[in-house]
Amino acid sequence: MNDTHPATITQKVNNWLIHPNGLRDLETVLKSRENAAKPNLEFFVLLIIATIIATVGLIDNSAAAVIGAMIIAPLMNPIVSLAFGVATDNKKLARQSITLITIGCLLVILTSGIIYQILDINFIDSQILSRTSPNLIDLSVAIAAGVVGAFAQSRSKLVGSLAGVAVAVALVPPLCVTGIGLKLSAQASLQFNNVIIPSLSHQIPEGAFLLFITNLIGITAAGMSVFLIQRYGTLKKCWKFVLICLALTALLCAPLSKSLEEFRISKNIEEAFKDYRFRELRSASKDTKQSDIWKYIRIMHCNTQIEGDTIKLDLVMQAPDTEKTHPILKAAFQALSDRVEAQSDYKLKSTISVVSNHVYEFDPDYQKEI
């Protein structure tokens, strides 16, 4: 009795997890993946439409339009086919998938660049900026999406859910941002305040394309692993591809780790400034003029880049236009710089753009301009 119990538990786990009822057979999945890797009219029509919607949504700063483009974009399909081709050591399928992905990428970048140029716009907004600084968090999302995508393709009950998986990971939007970024000039401004940050011009296409590569490698590596676990292929046959995927993932970790560190520093700087502002508001409660200035100071954009032992900070702020604003902000960022340098090995080099604003308070008895 004791001898057969472990085998029974193992068999139950195997039947429930690895080979459950409803698992699609190898031939069915292979045929599905081969069809998904072949170029066809439907693929290119959906891709171009998705590109148009995503590009317009990015320019218009519409999250709904960008999400809609992610749903109809067909790029997830050939990437899952690539993962299946790698796992099963199907070199022909892998080559077809890579070819279709490459053609699709070039088409998206070219189309989005043309649209941006036709519209003759030279500004960027938050929907574009949010796709220019990938980090390890984005890689983890891509891996999760790859697991779900491959898992869905292996189950007959879930095979139609691939469009939902595409919403979780960005494929077409970062390629659109790459096309937009290639058309940007150094005088491109942030739309919400018309402030020019020249360092962002080259950072946008590089960061956006890195986000796409991160998603591509993460989905492929995770999908390949899921297919191997479910025994659609064997590690013995595809070990070379596995090593390549691991090597590419390892290469990605360096820039993504740096980007995650920059993201952490940006958030810490924003929180440190909020703490400083709150303390100043309390201490300046008796000085009405200074209190009014701090009341209306806001951080609108914060971007950091690590260059050696220096943190390059590009900051856009909104503040009332008064004679006291400059000395107040100078003192604030001297204190902030001292805090950053005391807590880390970095020196802070700040470029601060201040957007002036006039604030009016209306009262039945008087009108005051700050």
PDB file of N, CA and C in Angstrom, residues 135-233:
ATOM      1  N   ASN A 135      12.092  48.431 -17.248  1.00  0.00           N
ATOM      2  CA  ASN A 135      12.949  47.912 -16.185  1.00  0.00           C
ATOM      3  C   ASN A 135      12.589  46.460 -15.905  1.00  0.00           C
ATOM      4  N   LEU A 136      13.128  45.923 -14.819  1.00  0.00           N
ATOM      5  CA  LEU A 136      12.907  44.511 -14.518  1.00  0.00           C
ATOM      6  C   LEU A 136      11.439  44.185 -14.249  1.00  0.00           C
ATOM      7  N   ILE A 137      10.666  45.176 -13.850  1.00  0.00           N
ATOM      8  CA  ILE A 137       9.228  44.961 -13.648  1.00  0.00           C
ATOM      9  C   ILE A 137       8.568  44.604 -14.972  1.00  0.00           C
ATOM     10  N   ASP A 138       8.960  45.311 -16.048  1.00  0.00           N
ATOM     11  CA  ASP A 138       8.401  45.018 -17.375  1.00  0.00           C
ATOM     12  C   ASP A 138       8.795  43.617 -17.839  1.00  0.00           C
ATOM     13  N   LEU A 139      10.014  43.200 -17.520  1.00  0.00           N
ATOM     14  CA  LEU A 139      10.445  41.847 -17.887  1.00  0.00           C
ATOM     15  C   LEU A 139       9.610  40.800 -17.159  1.00  0.00           C
ATOM     16  N   SER A 140       9.309  41.031 -15.898  1.00  0.00           N
ATOM     17  CA  SER A 140       8.486  40.072 -15.144  1.00  0.00           C
ATOM     18  C   SER A 140       7.074  39.987 -15.718  1.00  0.00           C
ATOM     19  N   VAL A 141       6.531  41.131 -16.174  1.00  0.00           N
ATOM     20  CA  VAL A 141       5.203  41.125 -16.807  1.00  0.00           C
ATOM     21  C   VAL A 141       5.244  40.335 -18.115  1.00  0.00           C
ATOM     22  N   ALA A 142       6.315  40.527 -18.900  1.00  0.00           N
ATOM     23  CA  ALA A 142       6.461  39.803 -20.164  1.00  0.00           C
ATOM     24  C   ALA A 142       6.561  38.299 -19.925  1.00  0.00           C
ATOM     25  N   ILE A 143       7.298  37.896 -18.900  1.00  0.00           N
ATOM     26  CA  ILE A 143       7.429  36.472 -18.574  1.00  0.00           C
ATOM     27  C   ILE A 143       6.071  35.882 -18.186  1.00  0.00           C
ATOM     28  N   ALA A 144       5.329  36.633 -17.369  1.00  0.00           N
ATOM     29  CA  ALA A 144       3.992  36.162 -16.968  1.00  0.00           C
ATOM     30  C   ALA A 144       3.079  36.037 -18.183  1.00  0.00           C
ATOM     31  N   ALA A 145       3.149  37.021 -19.089  1.00  0.00           N
ATOM     32  CA  ALA A 145       2.320  36.969 -20.297  1.00  0.00           C
ATOM     33  C   ALA A 145       2.717  35.798 -21.182  1.00  0.00           C
ATOM     34  N   GLY A 146       4.017  35.512 -21.271  1.00  0.00           N
ATOM     35  CA  GLY A 146       4.480  34.372 -22.054  1.00  0.00           C
ATOM     36  C   GLY A 146       3.982  33.055 -21.487  1.00  0.00           C
ATOM     37  N   VAL A 147       3.982  32.937 -20.166  1.00  0.00           N
ATOM     38  CA  VAL A 147       3.473  31.724 -19.511  1.00  0.00           C
ATOM     39  C   VAL A 147       1.993  31.527 -19.844  1.00  0.00           C
ATOM     40  N   VAL A 148       1.213  32.597 -19.697  1.00  0.00           N
ATOM     41  CA  VAL A 148      -0.225  32.500 -19.954  1.00  0.00           C
ATOM     42  C   VAL A 148      -0.499  32.239 -21.436  1.00  0.00           C
ATOM     43  N   GLY A 149       0.269  32.913 -22.321  1.00  0.00           N
ATOM     44  CA  GLY A 149       0.055  32.720 -23.758  1.00  0.00           C
ATOM     45  C   GLY A 149       0.307  31.291 -24.199  1.00  0.00           C
ATOM     46  N   ALA A 150       1.417  30.701 -23.739  1.00  0.00           N
ATOM     47  CA  ALA A 150       1.732  29.322 -24.091  1.00  0.00           C
ATOM     48  C   ALA A 150       0.751  28.348 -23.440  1.00  0.00           C
ATOM     49  N   PHE A 151       0.384  28.642 -22.197  1.00  0.00           N
ATOM     50  CA  PHE A 151      -0.563  27.783 -21.484  1.00  0.00           C
ATOM     51  C   PHE A 151      -1.922  27.773 -22.192  1.00  0.00           C
ATOM     52  N   ALA A 152      -2.354  28.967 -22.657  1.00  0.00           N
ATOM     53  CA  ALA A 152      -3.639  29.063 -23.341  1.00  0.00           C
ATOM     54  C   ALA A 152      -3.632  28.286 -24.649  1.00  0.00           C
ATOM     55  N   GLN A 153      -2.501  28.278 -25.361  1.00  0.00           N
ATOM     56  CA  GLN A 153      -2.423  27.571 -26.627  1.00  0.00           C
ATOM     57  C   GLN A 153      -2.425  26.051 -26.460  1.00  0.00           C
ATOM     58  N   SER A 154      -2.057  25.593 -25.281  1.00  0.00           N
ATOM     59  CA  SER A 154      -1.999  24.144 -25.055  1.00  0.00           C
ATOM     60  C   SER A 154      -3.310  23.582 -24.523  1.00  0.00           C
ATOM     61  N   ARG A 155      -4.236  24.452 -24.165  1.00  0.00           N
ATOM     62  CA  ARG A 155      -5.526  24.014 -23.622  1.00  0.00           C
ATOM     63  C   ARG A 155      -6.648  24.360 -24.583  1.00  0.00           C
ATOM     64  N   SER A 156      -7.452  23.388 -24.901  1.00  0.00           N
ATOM     65  CA  SER A 156      -8.544  23.615 -25.852  1.00  0.00           C
ATOM     66  C   SER A 156      -9.572  24.589 -25.295  1.00  0.00           C
ATOM     67  N   LYS A 157      -9.732  24.646 -23.970  1.00  0.00           N
ATOM     68  CA  LYS A 157     -10.717  25.551 -23.375  1.00  0.00           C
ATOM     69  C   LYS A 157     -10.251  27.001 -23.361  1.00  0.00           C
ATOM     70  N   LEU A 158      -8.923  27.199 -23.449  1.00  0.00           N
ATOM     71  CA  LEU A 158      -8.375  28.550 -23.316  1.00  0.00           C
ATOM     72  C   LEU A 158      -7.788  29.099 -24.599  1.00  0.00           C
ATOM     73  N   VAL A 159      -7.860  28.349 -25.678  1.00  0.00           N
ATOM     74  CA  VAL A 159      -7.155  28.708 -26.896  1.00  0.00           C
ATOM     75  C   VAL A 159      -7.608  30.045 -27.478  1.00  0.00           C
ATOM     76  N   GLY A 160      -8.819  30.477 -27.180  1.00  0.00           N
ATOM     77  CA  GLY A 160      -9.316  31.740 -27.730  1.00  0.00           C
ATOM     78  C   GLY A 160      -9.012  32.951 -26.882  1.00  0.00           C
ATOM     79  N   SER A 161      -8.250  32.794 -25.817  1.00  0.00           N
ATOM     80  CA  SER A 161      -8.024  33.903 -24.884  1.00  0.00           C
ATOM     81  C   SER A 161      -6.728  34.652 -25.127  1.00  0.00           C
ATOM     82  N   LEU A 162      -6.076  34.439 -26.279  1.00  0.00           N
ATOM     83  CA  LEU A 162      -4.784  35.068 -26.531  1.00  0.00           C
ATOM     84  C   LEU A 162      -4.900  36.582 -26.639  1.00  0.00           C
ATOM     85  N   ALA A 163      -6.036  37.087 -27.137  1.00  0.00           N
ATOM     86  CA  ALA A 163      -6.218  38.537 -27.259  1.00  0.00           C
ATOM     87  C   ALA A 163      -6.194  39.207 -25.890  1.00  0.00           C
ATOM     88  N   GLY A 164      -6.770  38.540 -24.889  1.00  0.00           N
ATOM     89  CA  GLY A 164      -6.742  39.094 -23.538  1.00  0.00           C
ATOM     90  C   GLY A 164      -5.345  39.147 -22.972  1.00  0.00           C
ATOM     91  N   VAL A 165      -4.526  38.152 -23.312  1.00  0.00           N
ATOM     92  CA  VAL A 165      -3.137  38.131 -22.846  1.00  0.00           C
ATOM     93  C   VAL A 165      -2.366  39.305 -23.430  1.00  0.00           C
ATOM     94  N   ALA A 166      -2.686  39.681 -24.679  1.00  0.00           N
ATOM     95  CA  ALA A 166      -1.965  40.763 -25.354  1.00  0.00           C
ATOM     96  C   ALA A 166      -2.144  42.096 -24.646  1.00  0.00           C
ATOM     97  N   VAL A 167      -3.232  42.271 -23.896  1.00  0.00           N
ATOM     98  CA  VAL A 167      -3.456  43.520 -23.178  1.00  0.00           C
ATOM     99  C   VAL A 167      -2.475  43.657 -22.017  1.00  0.00           C
ATOM    100  N   ALA A 168      -2.059  42.536 -21.452  1.00  0.00           N
ATOM    101  CA  ALA A 168      -1.169  42.572 -20.297  1.00  0.00           C
ATOM    102  C   ALA A 168       0.243  43.013 -20.657  1.00  0.00           C
ATOM    103  N   VAL A 169       0.632  42.832 -21.903  1.00  0.00           N
ATOM    104  CA  VAL A 169       2.008  43.162 -22.304  1.00  0.00           C
ATOM    105  C   VAL A 169       1.965  44.015 -23.571  1.00  0.00           C
ATOM    106  N   ALA A 170       2.774  45.064 -23.591  1.00  0.00           N
ATOM    107  CA  ALA A 170       2.760  46.004 -24.714  1.00  0.00           C
ATOM    108  C   ALA A 170       3.688  45.532 -25.823  1.00  0.00           C
ATOM    109  N   LEU A 171       3.143  45.394 -27.030  1.00  0.00           N
ATOM    110  CA  LEU A 171       3.949  45.015 -28.184  1.00  0.00           C
ATOM    111  C   LEU A 171       3.917  46.097 -29.261  1.00  0.00           C
ATOM    112  N   VAL A 172       2.731  46.433 -29.743  1.00  0.00           N
ATOM    113  CA  VAL A 172       2.619  47.472 -30.776  1.00  0.00           C
ATOM    114  C   VAL A 172       2.903  48.881 -30.233  1.00  0.00           C
ATOM    115  N   PRO A 173       2.373  49.292 -29.058  1.00  0.00           N
ATOM    116  CA  PRO A 173       2.631  50.663 -28.581  1.00  0.00           C
ATOM    117  C   PRO A 173       4.118  51.038 -28.480  1.00  0.00           C
ATOM    118  N   PRO A 174       4.998  50.196 -27.904  1.00  0.00           N
ATOM    119  CA  PRO A 174       6.409  50.613 -27.872  1.00  0.00           C
ATOM    120  C   PRO A 174       7.041  50.724 -29.253  1.00  0.00           C
ATOM    121  N   LEU A 175       6.590  49.901 -30.202  1.00  0.00           N
ATOM    122  CA  LEU A 175       7.095  50.036 -31.570  1.00  0.00           C
ATOM    123  C   LEU A 175       6.610  51.347 -32.185  1.00  0.00           C
ATOM    124  N   CYS A 176       5.367  51.732 -31.886  1.00  0.00           N
ATOM    125  CA  CYS A 176       4.855  53.022 -32.363  1.00  0.00           C
ATOM    126  C   CYS A 176       5.653  54.173 -31.756  1.00  0.00           C
ATOM    127  N   VAL A 177       5.971  54.061 -30.471  1.00  0.00           N
ATOM    128  CA  VAL A 177       6.771  55.098 -29.817  1.00  0.00           C
ATOM    129  C   VAL A 177       8.172  55.157 -30.440  1.00  0.00           C
ATOM    130  N   THR A 178       8.703  54.008 -30.838  1.00  0.00           N
ATOM    131  CA  THR A 178       9.997  53.983 -31.530  1.00  0.00           C
ATOM    132  C   THR A 178       9.917  54.773 -32.838  1.00  0.00           C
ATOM    133  N   GLY A 179       8.860  54.519 -33.620  1.00  0.00           N
ATOM    134  CA  GLY A 179       8.682  55.264 -34.866  1.00  0.00           C
ATOM    135  C   GLY A 179       8.495  56.744 -34.628  1.00  0.00           C
ATOM    136  N   ILE A 180       7.723  57.096 -33.595  1.00  0.00           N
ATOM    137  CA  ILE A 180       7.523  58.501 -33.246  1.00  0.00           C
ATOM    138  C   ILE A 180       8.844  59.129 -32.804  1.00  0.00           C
ATOM    139  N   GLY A 181       9.580  58.398 -31.971  1.00  0.00           N
ATOM    140  CA  GLY A 181      10.843  58.917 -31.445  1.00  0.00           C
ATOM    141  C   GLY A 181      11.871  59.183 -32.513  1.00  0.00           C
ATOM    142  N   LEU A 182      11.886  58.356 -33.558  1.00  0.00           N
ATOM    143  CA  LEU A 182      12.841  58.554 -34.643  1.00  0.00           C
ATOM    144  C   LEU A 182      12.554  59.825 -35.426  1.00  0.00           C
ATOM    145  N   LYS A 183      11.317  60.312 -35.362  1.00  0.00           N
ATOM    146  CA  LYS A 183      10.930  61.527 -36.075  1.00  0.00           C
ATOM    147  C   LYS A 183      10.998  62.772 -35.196  1.00  0.00           C
ATOM    148  N   LEU A 184      11.279  62.587 -33.898  1.00  0.00           N
ATOM    149  CA  LEU A 184      11.341  63.727 -32.990  1.00  0.00           C
ATOM    150  C   LEU A 184      12.622  64.522 -33.216  1.00  0.00           C
ATOM    151  N   SER A 185      12.531  65.825 -33.062  1.00  0.00           N
ATOM    152  CA  SER A 185      13.726  66.668 -33.101  1.00  0.00           C
ATOM    153  C   SER A 185      14.151  66.973 -31.666  1.00  0.00           C
ATOM    154  N   ALA A 186      15.316  67.578 -31.528  1.00  0.00           N
ATOM    155  CA  ALA A 186      15.804  67.923 -30.190  1.00  0.00           C
ATOM    156  C   ALA A 186      14.935  68.991 -29.533  1.00  0.00           C
ATOM    157  N   GLN A 187      14.079  69.642 -30.327  1.00  0.00           N
ATOM    158  CA  GLN A 187      13.216  70.687 -29.787  1.00  0.00           C
ATOM    159  C   GLN A 187      11.825  70.161 -29.412  1.00  0.00           C
ATOM    160  N   ALA A 188      11.677  68.842 -29.374  1.00  0.00           N
ATOM    161  CA  ALA A 188      10.387  68.274 -28.977  1.00  0.00           C
ATOM    162  C   ALA A 188      10.072  68.670 -27.543  1.00  0.00           C
ATOM    163  N   SER A 189       8.827  69.034 -27.299  1.00  0.00           N
ATOM    164  CA  SER A 189       8.453  69.518 -25.974  1.00  0.00           C
ATOM    165  C   SER A 189       7.417  68.599 -25.345  1.00  0.00           C
ATOM    166  N   LEU A 190       7.302  68.717 -24.029  1.00  0.00           N
ATOM    167  CA  LEU A 190       6.261  68.005 -23.305  1.00  0.00           C
ATOM    168  C   LEU A 190       4.958  68.771 -23.496  1.00  0.00           C
ATOM    169  N   GLN A 191       3.920  68.072 -23.922  1.00  0.00           N
ATOM    170  CA  GLN A 191       2.697  68.756 -24.327  1.00  0.00           C
ATOM    171  C   GLN A 191       2.044  69.526 -23.185  1.00  0.00           C
ATOM    172  N   PHE A 192       2.093  68.975 -21.966  1.00  0.00           N
ATOM    173  CA  PHE A 192       1.332  69.611 -20.899  1.00  0.00           C
ATOM    174  C   PHE A 192       1.918  70.929 -20.425  1.00  0.00           C
ATOM    175  N   ASN A 193       3.159  71.269 -20.853  1.00  0.00           N
ATOM    176  CA  ASN A 193       3.704  72.542 -20.405  1.00  0.00           C
ATOM    177  C   ASN A 193       4.637  73.206 -21.420  1.00  0.00           C
ATOM    178  N   ASN A 194       4.817  72.547 -22.575  1.00  0.00           N
ATOM    179  CA  ASN A 194       5.683  73.092 -23.626  1.00  0.00           C
ATOM    180  C   ASN A 194       7.126  73.286 -23.173  1.00  0.00           C
ATOM    181  N   VAL A 195       7.555  72.507 -22.203  1.00  0.00           N
ATOM    182  CA  VAL A 195       8.946  72.552 -21.758  1.00  0.00           C
ATOM    183  C   VAL A 195       9.775  71.616 -22.615  1.00  0.00           C
ATOM    184  N   ILE A 196      10.937  72.067 -23.027  1.00  0.00           N
ATOM    185  CA  ILE A 196      11.824  71.262 -23.868  1.00  0.00           C
ATOM    186  C   ILE A 196      12.885  70.587 -23.002  1.00  0.00           C
ATOM    187  N   ILE A 197      12.982  69.262 -23.119  1.00  0.00           N
ATOM    188  CA  ILE A 197      14.044  68.509 -22.437  1.00  0.00           C
ATOM    189  C   ILE A 197      14.822  67.774 -23.524  1.00  0.00           C
ATOM    190  N   PRO A 198      15.917  68.348 -24.022  1.00  0.00           N
ATOM    191  CA  PRO A 198      16.638  67.766 -25.164  1.00  0.00           C
ATOM    192  C   PRO A 198      17.106  66.337 -24.939  1.00  0.00           C
ATOM    193  N   SER A 199      17.452  65.971 -23.705  1.00  0.00           N
ATOM    194  CA  SER A 199      17.992  64.629 -23.447  1.00  0.00           C
ATOM    195  C   SER A 199      16.992  63.527 -23.724  1.00  0.00           C
ATOM    196  N   LEU A 200      15.700  63.877 -23.776  1.00  0.00           N
ATOM    197  CA  LEU A 200      14.681  62.857 -24.008  1.00  0.00           C
ATOM    198  C   LEU A 200      14.594  62.435 -25.473  1.00  0.00           C
ATOM    199  N   SER A 201      15.100  63.267 -26.390  1.00  0.00           N
ATOM    200  CA  SER A 201      14.922  63.011 -27.819  1.00  0.00           C
ATOM    201  C   SER A 201      15.528  61.682 -28.253  1.00  0.00           C
ATOM    202  N   HIS A 202      16.746  61.391 -27.783  1.00  0.00           N
ATOM    203  CA  HIS A 202      17.375  60.120 -28.152  1.00  0.00           C
ATOM    204  C   HIS A 202      16.932  58.994 -27.222  1.00  0.00           C
ATOM    205  N   GLN A 203      16.496  59.352 -26.023  1.00  0.00           N
ATOM    206  CA  GLN A 203      16.103  58.341 -25.042  1.00  0.00           C
ATOM    207  C   GLN A 203      14.784  57.670 -25.420  1.00  0.00           C
ATOM    208  N   ILE A 204      13.912  58.385 -26.122  1.00  0.00           N
ATOM    209  CA  ILE A 204      12.577  57.859 -26.429  1.00  0.00           C
ATOM    210  C   ILE A 204      12.623  56.659 -27.374  1.00  0.00           C
ATOM    211  N   PRO A 205      13.241  56.748 -28.578  1.00  0.00           N
ATOM    212  CA  PRO A 205      13.245  55.554 -29.443  1.00  0.00           C
ATOM    213  C   PRO A 205      14.063  54.408 -28.860  1.00  0.00           C
ATOM    214  N   GLU A 206      15.176  54.724 -28.200  1.00  0.00           N
ATOM    215  CA  GLU A 206      16.010  53.663 -27.607  1.00  0.00           C
ATOM    216  C   GLU A 206      15.260  52.931 -26.504  1.00  0.00           C
ATOM    217  N   GLY A 207      14.638  53.692 -25.603  1.00  0.00           N
ATOM    218  CA  GLY A 207      13.917  53.083 -24.487  1.00  0.00           C
ATOM    219  C   GLY A 207      12.704  52.298 -24.937  1.00  0.00           C
ATOM    220  N   ALA A 208      11.967  52.838 -25.928  1.00  0.00           N
ATOM    221  CA  ALA A 208      10.768  52.160 -26.408  1.00  0.00           C
ATOM    222  C   ALA A 208      11.119  50.849 -27.102  1.00  0.00           C
ATOM    223  N   PHE A 209      12.181  50.859 -27.916  1.00  0.00           N
ATOM    224  CA  PHE A 209      12.561  49.624 -28.604  1.00  0.00           C
ATOM    225  C   PHE A 209      13.108  48.599 -27.606  1.00  0.00           C
ATOM    226  N   LEU A 210      13.798  49.076 -26.576  1.00  0.00           N
ATOM    227  CA  LEU A 210      14.260  48.161 -25.523  1.00  0.00           C
ATOM    228  C   LEU A 210      13.072  47.518 -24.819  1.00  0.00           C
ATOM    229  N   LEU A 211      11.989  48.272 -24.634  1.00  0.00           N
ATOM    230  CA  LEU A 211      10.782  47.695 -24.022  1.00  0.00           C
ATOM    231  C   LEU A 211      10.222  46.591 -24.901  1.00  0.00           C
ATOM    232  N   PHE A 212      10.177  46.806 -26.215  1.00  0.00           N
ATOM    233  CA  PHE A 212       9.668  45.765 -27.110  1.00  0.00           C
ATOM    234  C   PHE A 212      10.569  44.526 -27.063  1.00  0.00           C
ATOM    235  N   ILE A 213      11.882  44.718 -27.121  1.00  0.00           N
ATOM    236  CA  ILE A 213      12.814  43.588 -27.071  1.00  0.00           C
ATOM    237  C   ILE A 213      12.659  42.834 -25.751  1.00  0.00           C
ATOM    238  N   THR A 214      12.462  43.576 -24.664  1.00  0.00           N
ATOM    239  CA  THR A 214      12.243  42.951 -23.353  1.00  0.00           C
ATOM    240  C   THR A 214      11.004  42.065 -23.381  1.00  0.00           C
ATOM    241  N   ASN A 215       9.917  42.581 -23.951  1.00  0.00           N
ATOM    242  CA  ASN A 215       8.685  41.797 -24.044  1.00  0.00           C
ATOM    243  C   ASN A 215       8.858  40.591 -24.967  1.00  0.00           C
ATOM    244  N   LEU A 216       9.545  40.793 -26.088  1.00  0.00           N
ATOM    245  CA  LEU A 216       9.766  39.703 -27.041  1.00  0.00           C
ATOM    246  C   LEU A 216      10.556  38.558 -26.412  1.00  0.00           C
ATOM    247  N   ILE A 217      11.658  38.885 -25.771  1.00  0.00           N
ATOM    248  CA  ILE A 217      12.508  37.842 -25.166  1.00  0.00           C
ATOM    249  C   ILE A 217      11.811  37.210 -23.965  1.00  0.00           C
ATOM    250  N   GLY A 218      11.135  38.034 -23.146  1.00  0.00           N
ATOM    251  CA  GLY A 218      10.443  37.497 -21.974  1.00  0.00           C
ATOM    252  C   GLY A 218       9.337  36.530 -22.355  1.00  0.00           C
ATOM    253  N   ILE A 219       8.528  36.897 -23.355  1.00  0.00           N
ATOM    254  CA  ILE A 219       7.436  36.029 -23.805  1.00  0.00           C
ATOM    255  C   ILE A 219       7.990  34.750 -24.412  1.00  0.00           C
ATOM    256  N   THR A 220       9.018  34.877 -25.249  1.00  0.00           N
ATOM    257  CA  THR A 220       9.590  33.697 -25.916  1.00  0.00           C
ATOM    258  C   THR A 220      10.188  32.728 -24.906  1.00  0.00           C
ATOM    259  N   ALA A 221      10.978  33.244 -23.973  1.00  0.00           N
ATOM    260  CA  ALA A 221      11.626  32.383 -22.978  1.00  0.00           C
ATOM    261  C   ALA A 221      10.603  31.692 -22.083  1.00  0.00           C
ATOM    262  N   ALA A 222       9.606  32.452 -21.625  1.00  0.00           N
ATOM    263  CA  ALA A 222       8.591  31.863 -20.747  1.00  0.00           C
ATOM    264  C   ALA A 222       7.713  30.867 -21.506  1.00  0.00           C
ATOM    265  N   GLY A 223       7.310  31.227 -22.734  1.00  0.00           N
ATOM    266  CA  GLY A 223       6.493  30.319 -23.538  1.00  0.00           C
ATOM    267  C   GLY A 223       7.215  29.027 -23.850  1.00  0.00           C
ATOM    268  N   MET A 224       8.500  29.139 -24.193  1.00  0.00           N
ATOM    269  CA  MET A 224       9.312  27.953 -24.460  1.00  0.00           C
ATOM    270  C   MET A 224       9.345  27.039 -23.236  1.00  0.00           C
ATOM    271  N   SER A 225       9.512  27.629 -22.048  1.00  0.00           N
ATOM    272  CA  SER A 225       9.577  26.839 -20.816  1.00  0.00           C
ATOM    273  C   SER A 225       8.269  26.097 -20.562  1.00  0.00           C
ATOM    274  N   VAL A 226       7.139  26.778 -20.791  1.00  0.00           N
ATOM    275  CA  VAL A 226       5.829  26.143 -20.576  1.00  0.00           C
ATOM    276  C   VAL A 226       5.629  24.980 -21.544  1.00  0.00           C
ATOM    277  N   PHE A 227       5.994  25.175 -22.803  1.00  0.00           N
ATOM    278  CA  PHE A 227       5.853  24.094 -23.786  1.00  0.00           C
ATOM    279  C   PHE A 227       6.745  22.902 -23.433  1.00  0.00           C
ATOM    280  N   LEU A 228       7.935  23.187 -22.938  1.00  0.00           N
ATOM    281  CA  LEU A 228       8.846  22.103 -22.545  1.00  0.00           C
ATOM    282  C   LEU A 228       8.307  21.345 -21.331  1.00  0.00           C
ATOM    283  N   ILE A 229       7.769  22.073 -20.348  1.00  0.00           N
ATOM    284  CA  ILE A 229       7.228  21.436 -19.153  1.00  0.00           C
ATOM    285  C   ILE A 229       6.078  20.492 -19.514  1.00  0.00           C
ATOM    286  N   GLN A 230       5.296  20.888 -20.519  1.00  0.00           N
ATOM    287  CA  GLN A 230       4.163  20.060 -20.936  1.00  0.00           C
ATOM    288  C   GLN A 230       4.563  19.014 -21.972  1.00  0.00           C
ATOM    289  N   ARG A 231       5.872  18.901 -22.206  1.00  0.00           N
ATOM    290  CA  ARG A 231       6.462  17.820 -23.020  1.00  0.00           C
ATOM    291  C   ARG A 231       6.071  17.887 -24.491  1.00  0.00           C
ATOM    292  N   TYR A 232       5.897  19.115 -24.978  1.00  0.00           N
ATOM    293  CA  TYR A 232       5.731  19.260 -26.426  1.00  0.00           C
ATOM    294  C   TYR A 232       7.083  19.134 -27.117  1.00  0.00           C
ATOM    295  N   GLY A 233       8.137  19.375 -26.380  1.00  0.00           N
ATOM    296  CA  GLY A 233       9.490  19.217 -26.886  1.00  0.00           C
ATOM    297  C   GLY A 233      10.377  18.687 -25.778  1.00  0.00           C
TER     298      GLY A 233
END
